[in-house]
C-alpha angles and dihedrals in degrees: 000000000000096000082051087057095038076062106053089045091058096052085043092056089043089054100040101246129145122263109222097076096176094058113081108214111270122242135175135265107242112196130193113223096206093186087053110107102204104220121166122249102222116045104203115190121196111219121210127230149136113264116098112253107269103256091222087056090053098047088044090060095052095052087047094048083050095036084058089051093044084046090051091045086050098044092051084053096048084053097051093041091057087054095055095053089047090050087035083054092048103043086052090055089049089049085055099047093050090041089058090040086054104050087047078059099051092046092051092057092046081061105043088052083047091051079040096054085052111050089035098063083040096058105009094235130059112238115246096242081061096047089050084046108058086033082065098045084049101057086040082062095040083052095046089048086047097053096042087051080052100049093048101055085050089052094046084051095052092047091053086049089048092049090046094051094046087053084050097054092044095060095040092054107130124230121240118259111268110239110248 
């Protein structure tokens, strides 16, 4: 059962998909007040003259127009980038977790060929209980390897994600307005 689930993490994790399959993605409520009047916090008129509209404002308000949309780009990688380093810390405390599982393992079945050697040299033949026992400890390890192989391509890949979008956010970085 756990080497069939081994399995369909790993083409998950091929694919891209995500690995909790039980939890539907989360979204948010959204709720109409009926009785809200939207009204804008900031009323802004516009006064007519006839003076010609000063060519350094114009071009101020362009760079600012694009400056919101390079802020808003930045600030959904910021966000994404956050999550990756969230994901990125979880899939390392779940490397640790499997790396300590797998070393008890290993202990245990230094013990058990040790408890083999022994009762081996005693009686000449292991008993057949014994012989289920350490094939089991054996395939726990092989998935445990498996898994921590597995954790640590999907971290690779997340710390590849993480450098790219931090690329990303370095050469989108907008200038500071120039003083007029």
């Amino acid at each position: 059962m756990k080497a069939h689930i081994h399995l369909l993490q790993k083409e998950r994790i091929a694919s891209r998909m995500p690995l909790e399959v039980n939890s539907p993605p989360q979204t948010p409520s959204v709720t109409l007040d009926e009785e809200c009047q939207a009204r804008p916090e900031y009323m802004h008129v516009s006064t007519v003259t006839d003076h010609q509209l000063d060519v350094s404002y114009s071009r101020w308000m362009r760079l600012n127009g694009s400056q919101g949309k390079l802020f808003e780009s930045m600030r959904r990688l910021e966000n994404r980038c956050s999550e990756l380093q969230t994901e990125l810390m979880m899939m390392e405390a779940k490397c640790t977790e499997l790396e300590a599982s797998r070393v008890a393992a290993k202990e245990e079945i230094e013990e058990l060929k040790r408890f083999q050697e022994q009762t081996s040299f005693n009686s000449g033949t292991i008993p057949q209980k014994d012989a289920r026992e350490i094939e089991a400890i054996k395939s726990e390890r092989d998935e445990a390897l498996s898994e921590v192989q597995t954790l640590k391509m999907e971290k690779e890949y997340l710390m590849q994600q993480l450098k790219m979008l931090k690329i990303t956010m370095e050469e989108n970085e907008p200038e500071p307005p120039r003083p007029i």
